[in-house]
Amino acid sequence: MKNPLQSYPGYLLRRAAVSRLAQLEKRLEPLGLGATEASILTLVHHNPDISQAECGRLLSIQRPNLNPIIRRLIERELVASSKGVGRALCLRLTDTGTALALQAITEFEAHEERIYAAVPEHLRADLIPLLMALWAPQ
Amino acid sequence: MKNPLQSYPGYLLRRAAVSRLAQLEKRLEPLGLGATEASILTLVHHNPDISQAECGRLLSIQRPNLNPIIRRLIERELVASSKGVGRALCLRLTDTGTALALQAITEFEAHEERIYAAVPEHLRADLIPLLMALWAPQ
DNA sequence: TATTGTTATACTCTATAACTATA
DNA sequence: TATAGTTATAGAGTATAACAATA
């Protein structure tokens, strides 16, 4: 039995993404973080006082879906919020949140290394621009 | 505001996969097919008398999840089933199913072309092996 | 017994509508 | 009014357990 879809780049792209995400989540599990939560911590770490809506835009998560995720991070005291302009909330990491974010970033970078290791050396420099081109155009 | 994850290949991989899948589903919508349904029709078209379980293995869909999808395709008279060995069912496309599968395959190939078009020419031959390498190793 | 099909169920992601609050 | 946060809800997709049917 043969899978004819394995010659389609779109199918392989999806399979690769699913497989690598699962691999990452396995590594993040000891930190008690999912990939989305780890992404948010990283984003807030790099952008103190970012709003919830801005987080959602940068991570392509819609506000109604992001809300309970952020609330859980606040409940866990990894993120703290203060009032911003309008109804906006400014998000910052707590000390615990910062410590966990740094661990998450370490895992992200190890993950990045694993992915690069799977790519033939002469193609590594092309990987990021290639994936951006596959994402961007529509 | 900057998204630090955009320098991680794993993040870009996921974004690209989601974006391209959405693009494909838009093209398949006029056929009344989702990407999964179109994949199954293509698979059965290339492997007449394939079983449901084998479909699931090749497409990485677990049997309990595949069951209602196949049943819907049978209800729509795109797929017909006959008894195989054990409890297995042999799946085949009906004439309507074959006609629709051919249209779906045309859409898959157009999709493939769009993806290749986004890739710099000197990297096109590397695309499939690259994505397979990103999928496979773990 | 091993494999397949089936049912039930639960959890996560995602999508939309509608509401409240504030510059 | 426009933007942000919030709530409710519905639909995919995915995961596990358990049962039925058949070689």
mmCIF file of C-alpha atoms (C1' of nucleotides) in Angstrom:
data_model
loop_
_atom_site.group_PDB
_atom_site.id
_atom_site.type_symbol
_atom_site.label_atom_id
_atom_site.label_comp_id
_atom_site.label_asym_id
_atom_site.label_seq_id
_atom_site.Cartn_x
_atom_site.Cartn_y
_atom_site.Cartn_z
ATOM 1 C CA MET A 1 0.000 0.000 0.000
ATOM 2 C CA LYS A 2 1.368 3.398 -0.981
ATOM 3 C CA ASN A 3 0.466 6.861 0.183
ATOM 4 C CA PRO A 4 0.363 9.075 -2.911
ATOM 5 C CA LEU A 5 0.212 12.182 -0.730
ATOM 6 C CA GLN A 6 3.803 11.753 0.317
ATOM 7 C CA SER A 7 4.908 13.404 -2.888
ATOM 8 C CA TYR A 8 2.892 16.535 -2.092
ATOM 9 C CA PRO A 9 4.886 19.227 -0.288
ATOM 10 C CA GLY A 10 1.754 20.521 1.440
ATOM 11 C CA TYR A 11 1.108 17.132 3.005
ATOM 12 C CA LEU A 12 4.725 16.724 4.076
ATOM 13 C CA LEU A 13 4.701 20.255 5.459
ATOM 14 C CA ARG A 14 1.739 19.452 7.659
ATOM 15 C CA ARG A 15 3.170 16.115 8.786
ATOM 16 C CA ALA A 16 6.511 17.691 9.632
ATOM 17 C CA ALA A 17 4.836 20.478 11.593
ATOM 18 C CA VAL A 18 2.660 18.076 13.589
ATOM 19 C CA SER A 19 5.564 15.756 14.286
ATOM 20 C CA ARG A 20 7.916 18.529 15.418
ATOM 21 C CA LEU A 21 5.268 20.163 17.565
ATOM 22 C CA ALA A 22 4.676 16.864 19.355
ATOM 23 C CA GLN A 23 8.419 16.529 19.862
ATOM 24 C CA LEU A 24 8.601 20.023 21.366
ATOM 25 C CA GLU A 25 5.608 19.526 23.634
ATOM 26 C CA LYS A 26 7.223 16.402 25.049
ATOM 27 C CA ARG A 27 10.223 18.496 26.046
ATOM 28 C CA LEU A 28 8.111 21.273 27.511
ATOM 29 C CA GLU A 29 5.967 18.921 29.568
ATOM 30 C CA PRO A 30 8.385 18.798 32.531
ATOM 31 C CA LEU A 31 8.042 22.580 32.738
ATOM 32 C CA GLY A 32 4.264 22.253 32.993
ATOM 33 C CA LEU A 33 3.864 24.283 29.816
ATOM 34 C CA GLY A 34 2.236 23.646 26.483
ATOM 35 C CA ALA A 35 3.798 25.102 23.353
ATOM 36 C CA THR A 36 1.301 27.960 23.310
ATOM 37 C CA GLU A 37 1.909 28.848 26.949
ATOM 38 C CA ALA A 38 5.666 28.709 26.444
ATOM 39 C CA SER A 39 5.282 30.945 23.390
ATOM 40 C CA ILE A 40 3.326 33.499 25.394
ATOM 41 C CA LEU A 41 5.887 33.555 28.175
ATOM 42 C CA THR A 42 8.632 34.076 25.593
ATOM 43 C CA LEU A 43 6.683 36.836 23.902
ATOM 44 C CA VAL A 44 5.931 38.672 27.137
ATOM 45 C CA HIS A 45 9.549 38.230 28.202
ATOM 46 C CA HIS A 46 10.719 40.011 25.050
ATOM 47 C CA ASN A 47 7.936 42.616 25.158
ATOM 48 C CA PRO A 48 7.189 43.717 28.715
ATOM 49 C CA ASP A 49 3.801 45.443 29.091
ATOM 50 C CA ILE A 50 2.493 43.939 25.888
ATOM 51 C CA SER A 51 -1.293 43.693 25.823
ATOM 52 C CA GLN A 52 -3.332 40.529 25.525
ATOM 53 C CA ALA A 53 -4.696 41.568 22.137
ATOM 54 C CA GLU A 54 -1.204 42.251 20.817
ATOM 55 C CA CYS A 55 -0.082 38.827 22.023
ATOM 56 C CA GLY A 56 -2.942 37.315 20.107
ATOM 57 C CA ARG A 57 -2.085 39.187 16.934
ATOM 58 C CA LEU A 58 1.585 38.205 17.065
ATOM 59 C CA LEU A 59 0.788 34.545 17.775
ATOM 60 C CA SER A 60 -2.253 34.314 15.502
ATOM 61 C CA ILE A 61 -4.541 33.460 18.395
ATOM 62 C CA GLN A 62 -7.896 35.130 18.540
ATOM 63 C CA ARG A 63 -8.728 37.100 21.650
ATOM 64 C CA PRO A 64 -11.579 34.917 22.904
ATOM 65 C CA ASN A 65 -9.288 31.905 22.689
ATOM 66 C CA LEU A 66 -6.335 33.605 24.292
ATOM 67 C CA ASN A 67 -8.264 34.905 27.270
ATOM 68 C CA PRO A 68 -8.518 31.705 29.343
ATOM 69 C CA ILE A 69 -4.886 30.845 28.528
ATOM 70 C CA ILE A 70 -3.624 34.150 29.884
ATOM 71 C CA ARG A 71 -5.919 33.882 32.884
ATOM 72 C CA ARG A 72 -4.401 30.531 33.753
ATOM 73 C CA LEU A 73 -0.897 31.994 33.510
ATOM 74 C CA ILE A 74 -1.974 34.780 35.858
ATOM 75 C CA GLU A 75 -3.525 32.286 38.259
ATOM 76 C CA ARG A 76 -0.252 30.377 38.268
ATOM 77 C CA GLU A 77 1.493 33.678 39.073
ATOM 78 C CA LEU A 78 3.733 33.448 36.025
ATOM 79 C CA VAL A 79 2.229 36.597 34.520
ATOM 80 C CA ALA A 80 1.005 39.779 36.181
ATOM 81 C CA SER A 81 -1.315 42.320 34.602
ATOM 82 C CA SER A 82 -1.733 46.038 35.159
ATOM 83 C CA LYS A 83 -4.062 48.576 33.582
ATOM 84 C CA GLY A 84 -3.051 50.036 30.197
ATOM 85 C CA VAL A 85 -4.742 52.513 27.902
ATOM 86 C CA GLY A 86 -8.397 51.912 27.232
ATOM 87 C CA ARG A 87 -9.475 48.578 28.547
ATOM 88 C CA ALA A 88 -6.125 47.061 27.683
ATOM 89 C CA LEU A 89 -4.130 45.063 30.190
ATOM 90 C CA CYS A 90 -0.341 45.290 30.324
ATOM 91 C CA LEU A 91 1.259 41.894 30.792
ATOM 92 C CA ARG A 92 4.578 41.293 32.498
ATOM 93 C CA LEU A 93 6.333 38.220 33.766
ATOM 94 C CA THR A 94 6.699 37.657 37.484
ATOM 95 C CA ASP A 95 10.044 36.452 38.770
ATOM 96 C CA THR A 96 8.793 32.876 38.647
ATOM 97 C CA GLY A 97 7.473 33.552 35.164
ATOM 98 C CA THR A 98 10.804 34.921 34.031
ATOM 99 C CA ALA A 99 12.650 31.906 35.374
ATOM 100 C CA LEU A 100 10.251 29.575 33.584
ATOM 101 C CA ALA A 101 10.387 31.630 30.387
ATOM 102 C CA LEU A 102 14.166 31.281 30.333
ATOM 103 C CA GLN A 103 13.824 27.523 30.657
ATOM 104 C CA ALA A 104 11.242 27.513 27.881
ATOM 105 C CA ILE A 105 13.542 29.542 25.645
ATOM 106 C CA THR A 106 16.305 27.020 26.302
ATOM 107 C CA GLU A 107 13.935 24.280 25.147
ATOM 108 C CA PHE A 108 12.972 26.296 22.076
ATOM 109 C CA GLU A 109 16.615 26.652 21.170
ATOM 110 C CA ALA A 110 17.332 22.974 21.704
ATOM 111 C CA HIS A 111 14.330 22.269 19.484
ATOM 112 C CA GLU A 112 15.694 24.611 16.845
ATOM 113 C CA GLU A 113 19.013 22.759 16.993
ATOM 114 C CA ARG A 114 17.321 19.396 16.503
ATOM 115 C CA ILE A 115 15.530 20.727 13.454
ATOM 116 C CA TYR A 116 18.687 22.186 11.964
ATOM 117 C CA ALA A 117 20.467 18.906 12.605
ATOM 118 C CA ALA A 118 17.936 17.150 10.387
ATOM 119 C CA VAL A 119 18.643 19.531 7.512
ATOM 120 C CA PRO A 120 21.597 18.875 5.193
ATOM 121 C CA GLU A 121 24.304 21.357 6.008
ATOM 122 C CA HIS A 122 24.288 23.147 2.670
ATOM 123 C CA LEU A 123 20.566 23.958 3.115
ATOM 124 C CA ARG A 124 20.613 25.234 6.682
ATOM 125 C CA ALA A 125 21.076 28.879 5.802
ATOM 126 C CA ASP A 126 18.075 28.615 3.482
ATOM 127 C CA LEU A 127 15.738 27.069 6.037
ATOM 128 C CA ILE A 128 14.318 30.190 7.685
ATOM 129 C CA PRO A 129 13.798 32.169 4.452
ATOM 130 C CA LEU A 130 12.272 29.086 2.861
ATOM 131 C CA LEU A 131 9.757 28.570 5.669
ATOM 132 C CA MET A 132 8.937 32.279 5.693
ATOM 133 C CA ALA A 133 8.235 32.118 1.969
ATOM 134 C CA LEU A 134 5.976 29.111 2.514
ATOM 135 C CA TRP A 135 4.102 30.956 5.228
ATOM 136 C CA ALA A 136 3.861 34.447 3.871
ATOM 137 C CA PRO A 137 2.557 34.775 0.359
ATOM 138 C CA GLN A 138 -0.947 33.288 0.103
ATOM 139 C CA MET B 1 6.309 44.807 19.035
ATOM 140 C CA LYS B 2 8.356 41.918 17.740
ATOM 141 C CA ASN B 3 7.639 38.223 17.702
ATOM 142 C CA PRO B 4 10.832 36.449 18.772
ATOM 143 C CA LEU B 5 9.392 33.108 17.649
ATOM 144 C CA GLN B 6 9.715 34.089 14.023
ATOM 145 C CA SER B 7 13.360 33.108 14.109
ATOM 146 C CA TYR B 8 12.486 29.567 15.233
ATOM 147 C CA PRO B 9 12.119 27.109 12.365
ATOM 148 C CA GLY B 10 9.622 25.018 14.333
ATOM 149 C CA TYR B 11 7.311 27.994 14.722
ATOM 150 C CA LEU B 12 7.615 28.949 11.055
ATOM 151 C CA LEU B 13 7.040 25.336 10.085
ATOM 152 C CA ARG B 14 3.777 25.258 11.984
ATOM 153 C CA ARG B 15 2.645 28.639 10.661
ATOM 154 C CA ALA B 16 3.423 27.638 7.097
ATOM 155 C CA ALA B 17 1.566 24.351 7.460
ATOM 156 C CA VAL B 18 -1.531 26.026 8.935
ATOM 157 C CA SER B 19 -1.516 28.749 6.315
ATOM 158 C CA ARG B 20 -1.116 26.366 3.383
ATOM 159 C CA LEU B 21 -3.751 23.990 4.702
ATOM 160 C CA ALA B 22 -6.227 26.867 4.931
ATOM 161 C CA GLN B 23 -5.341 27.849 1.388
ATOM 162 C CA LEU B 24 -5.962 24.299 0.167
ATOM 163 C CA GLU B 25 -9.249 23.913 2.013
ATOM 164 C CA LYS B 26 -10.511 27.069 0.374
ATOM 165 C CA ARG B 27 -9.883 25.496 -3.025
ATOM 166 C CA LEU B 28 -11.479 22.188 -2.044
ATOM 167 C CA GLU B 29 -14.607 23.805 -0.645
ATOM 168 C CA PRO B 30 -16.406 24.012 -4.021
ATOM 169 C CA LEU B 31 -15.995 20.235 -4.272
ATOM 170 C CA GLY B 32 -17.724 19.790 -0.931
ATOM 171 C CA LEU B 33 -14.599 18.155 0.486
ATOM 172 C CA GLY B 34 -12.306 18.874 3.402
ATOM 173 C CA ALA B 35 -8.601 18.160 3.058
ATOM 174 C CA THR B 36 -8.964 14.909 4.977
ATOM 175 C CA GLU B 37 -11.863 13.697 2.844
ATOM 176 C CA ALA B 38 -10.007 14.619 -0.344
ATOM 177 C CA SER B 39 -6.953 12.761 0.973
ATOM 178 C CA ILE B 40 -9.007 9.644 1.597
ATOM 179 C CA LEU B 41 -10.551 9.727 -1.867
ATOM 180 C CA THR B 42 -7.079 10.085 -3.366
ATOM 181 C CA LEU B 43 -5.760 7.245 -1.268
ATOM 182 C CA VAL B 44 -8.623 4.897 -2.146
ATOM 183 C CA HIS B 45 -8.311 5.893 -5.783
ATOM 184 C CA HIS B 46 -4.662 4.788 -5.799
ATOM 185 C CA ASN B 47 -5.307 1.707 -3.643
ATOM 186 C CA PRO B 48 -8.609 0.048 -4.551
ATOM 187 C CA ASP B 49 -9.902 -2.343 -1.868
ATOM 188 C CA ILE B 50 -7.787 -0.727 0.815
ATOM 189 C CA SER B 51 -9.205 -1.219 4.310
ATOM 190 C CA GLN B 52 -10.317 1.488 6.681
ATOM 191 C CA ALA B 53 -7.565 0.635 9.153
ATOM 192 C CA GLU B 54 -4.924 0.814 6.448
ATOM 193 C CA CYS B 55 -6.246 4.220 5.367
ATOM 194 C CA GLY B 56 -5.868 5.365 8.923
ATOM 195 C CA ARG B 57 -2.309 4.114 9.193
ATOM 196 C CA LEU B 58 -1.237 5.776 5.952
ATOM 197 C CA LEU B 59 -2.873 9.087 6.846
ATOM 198 C CA SER B 60 -2.019 9.020 10.549
ATOM 199 C CA ILE B 61 -5.669 9.037 11.554
ATOM 200 C CA GLN B 62 -6.747 6.722 14.316
ATOM 201 C CA ARG B 63 -9.491 4.236 13.584
ATOM 202 C CA PRO B 64 -12.140 5.659 15.927
ATOM 203 C CA ASN B 65 -11.666 9.063 14.321
ATOM 204 C CA LEU B 66 -11.664 7.787 10.777
ATOM 205 C CA ASN B 67 -14.842 5.776 11.152
ATOM 206 C CA PRO B 68 -17.414 8.593 10.941
ATOM 207 C CA ILE B 69 -15.476 10.235 8.098
ATOM 208 C CA ILE B 70 -15.601 7.094 5.979
ATOM 209 C CA ARG B 71 -19.237 6.526 6.871
ATOM 210 C CA ARG B 72 -20.090 9.977 5.575
ATOM 211 C CA LEU B 73 -18.265 9.265 2.314
ATOM 212 C CA ILE B 74 -20.247 6.034 1.968
ATOM 213 C CA GLU B 75 -23.512 7.862 2.710
ATOM 214 C CA ARG B 76 -22.640 10.355 -0.023
ATOM 215 C CA GLU B 77 -22.060 7.384 -2.337
ATOM 216 C CA LEU B 78 -18.504 8.437 -3.088
ATOM 217 C CA VAL B 79 -17.096 5.263 -1.521
ATOM 218 C CA ALA B 80 -18.469 1.724 -1.515
ATOM 219 C CA SER B 81 -17.421 -1.009 0.908
ATOM 220 C CA SER B 82 -17.361 -4.771 0.571
ATOM 221 C CA LYS B 83 -16.321 -7.500 2.980
ATOM 222 C CA GLY B 84 -12.615 -8.303 3.263
ATOM 223 C CA VAL B 85 -10.708 -10.739 5.439
ATOM 224 C CA GLY B 86 -11.599 -10.777 9.107
ATOM 225 C CA ARG B 87 -13.864 -7.928 9.940
ATOM 226 C CA ALA B 88 -12.086 -5.671 7.465
ATOM 227 C CA LEU B 89 -13.987 -3.670 4.884
ATOM 228 C CA CYS B 90 -12.615 -3.172 1.369
ATOM 229 C CA LEU B 91 -13.072 0.396 0.189
ATOM 230 C CA ARG B 92 -13.495 1.404 -3.441
ATOM 231 C CA LEU B 93 -14.560 4.593 -5.146
ATOM 232 C CA THR B 94 -17.898 4.724 -6.892
ATOM 233 C CA ASP B 95 -18.020 6.383 -10.307
ATOM 234 C CA THR B 96 -19.079 9.626 -8.660
ATOM 235 C CA GLY B 97 -16.306 9.169 -6.135
ATOM 236 C CA THR B 98 -13.739 8.623 -8.865
ATOM 237 C CA ALA B 99 -14.836 11.739 -10.708
ATOM 238 C CA LEU B 100 -14.583 13.763 -7.506
ATOM 239 C CA ALA B 101 -11.231 12.203 -6.603
ATOM 240 C CA LEU B 102 -9.830 13.277 -9.957
ATOM 241 C CA GLN B 103 -10.971 16.828 -9.288
ATOM 242 C CA ALA B 104 -9.434 16.697 -5.824
ATOM 243 C CA ILE B 105 -6.151 15.449 -7.265
ATOM 244 C CA THR B 106 -6.192 18.345 -9.712
ATOM 245 C CA GLU B 107 -6.565 20.700 -6.746
ATOM 246 C CA PHE B 108 -3.756 18.954 -4.884
ATOM 247 C CA GLU B 109 -1.489 19.422 -7.868
ATOM 248 C CA ALA B 110 -2.421 23.065 -8.263
ATOM 249 C CA HIS B 111 -1.676 23.465 -4.574
ATOM 250 C CA GLU B 112 1.686 21.796 -5.025
ATOM 251 C CA GLU B 113 2.436 24.218 -7.863
ATOM 252 C CA ARG B 114 1.589 27.221 -5.697
ATOM 253 C CA ILE B 115 3.936 25.962 -3.024
ATOM 254 C CA TYR B 116 6.758 25.350 -5.461
ATOM 255 C CA ALA B 117 6.197 28.796 -6.919
ATOM 256 C CA ALA B 118 6.919 30.313 -3.495
ATOM 257 C CA VAL B 119 10.259 28.507 -3.290
ATOM 258 C CA PRO B 120 13.357 30.008 -4.956
ATOM 259 C CA GLU B 121 14.085 28.006 -8.053
ATOM 260 C CA HIS B 122 17.464 26.697 -6.918
ATOM 261 C CA LEU B 123 15.839 25.132 -3.824
ATOM 262 C CA ARG B 124 12.873 23.439 -5.474
ATOM 263 C CA ALA B 125 14.536 20.089 -5.999
ATOM 264 C CA ASP B 126 15.470 20.060 -2.309
ATOM 265 C CA LEU B 127 11.976 20.792 -1.010
ATOM 266 C CA ILE B 128 10.557 17.263 -0.800
ATOM 267 C CA PRO B 129 13.672 15.642 0.719
ATOM 268 C CA LEU B 130 13.945 18.555 3.135
ATOM 269 C CA LEU B 131 10.365 18.211 4.357
ATOM 270 C CA MET B 132 10.726 14.445 4.611
ATOM 271 C CA ALA B 133 13.820 14.935 6.754
ATOM 272 C CA LEU B 134 11.889 17.354 8.975
ATOM 273 C CA TRP B 135 9.089 14.855 9.332
ATOM 274 C CA ALA B 136 10.903 11.580 9.655
ATOM 275 C CA PRO B 137 13.662 11.452 12.232
ATOM 276 C CA GLN B 138 12.315 12.238 15.708
ATOM 277 C "C1'" DT C 1 -5.689 -14.444 20.140
ATOM 278 C "C1'" DA C 2 -4.919 -10.507 16.931
ATOM 279 C "C1'" DT C 3 -6.966 -7.367 13.964
ATOM 280 C "C1'" DT C 4 -10.799 -4.587 12.444
ATOM 281 C "C1'" DG C 5 -14.765 -1.939 12.895
ATOM 282 C "C1'" DT C 6 -17.628 0.590 16.105
ATOM 283 C "C1'" DT C 7 -19.397 3.471 19.947
ATOM 284 C "C1'" DA C 8 -18.818 6.634 23.593
ATOM 285 C "C1'" DT C 9 -16.414 10.155 25.463
ATOM 286 C "C1'" DA C 10 -13.250 13.853 26.599
ATOM 287 C "C1'" DC C 11 -9.941 17.309 25.698
ATOM 288 C "C1'" DT C 12 -7.791 20.805 22.920
ATOM 289 C "C1'" DC C 13 -7.986 24.276 19.113
ATOM 290 C "C1'" DT C 14 -10.343 27.179 16.554
ATOM 291 C "C1'" DA C 15 -14.268 30.291 15.059
ATOM 292 C "C1'" DT C 16 -18.222 33.483 15.745
ATOM 293 C "C1'" DA C 17 -21.460 36.322 18.042
ATOM 294 C "C1'" DA C 18 -22.475 39.251 21.528
ATOM 295 C "C1'" DC C 19 -21.659 41.639 25.604
ATOM 296 C "C1'" DT C 20 -18.956 45.122 28.729
ATOM 297 C "C1'" DA C 21 -15.479 48.696 29.545
ATOM 298 C "C1'" DT C 22 -12.686 52.519 28.333
ATOM 299 C "C1'" DA C 23 -9.999 56.078 25.557
ATOM 300 C "C1'" DT D 1 -16.857 55.105 17.723
ATOM 301 C "C1'" DA D 2 -12.912 51.969 17.903
ATOM 302 C "C1'" DT D 3 -10.332 48.913 20.558
ATOM 303 C "C1'" DA D 4 -9.737 45.592 24.396
ATOM 304 C "C1'" DG D 5 -11.315 42.242 27.377
ATOM 305 C "C1'" DT D 6 -14.824 38.782 28.379
ATOM 306 C "C1'" DT D 7 -18.367 35.113 28.076
ATOM 307 C "C1'" DA D 8 -20.797 31.576 25.769
ATOM 308 C "C1'" DT D 9 -20.924 28.354 22.385
ATOM 309 C "C1'" DA D 10 -20.195 25.432 18.410
ATOM 310 C "C1'" DG D 11 -17.337 22.853 15.416
ATOM 311 C "C1'" DA D 12 -13.094 20.434 14.132
ATOM 312 C "C1'" DG D 13 -9.318 17.342 15.326
ATOM 313 C "C1'" DT D 14 -7.372 14.176 18.319
ATOM 314 C "C1'" DA D 15 -6.924 10.706 22.218
ATOM 315 C "C1'" DT D 16 -8.278 6.601 25.077
ATOM 316 C "C1'" DA D 17 -11.154 2.865 26.673
ATOM 317 C "C1'" DA D 18 -14.182 -0.564 25.732
ATOM 318 C "C1'" DC D 19 -17.026 -3.566 23.054
ATOM 319 C "C1'" DA D 20 -18.350 -6.553 18.873
ATOM 320 C "C1'" DA D 21 -17.081 -9.345 14.925
ATOM 321 C "C1'" DT D 22 -14.140 -12.334 12.381
ATOM 322 C "C1'" DA D 23 -9.945 -14.918 10.617
#
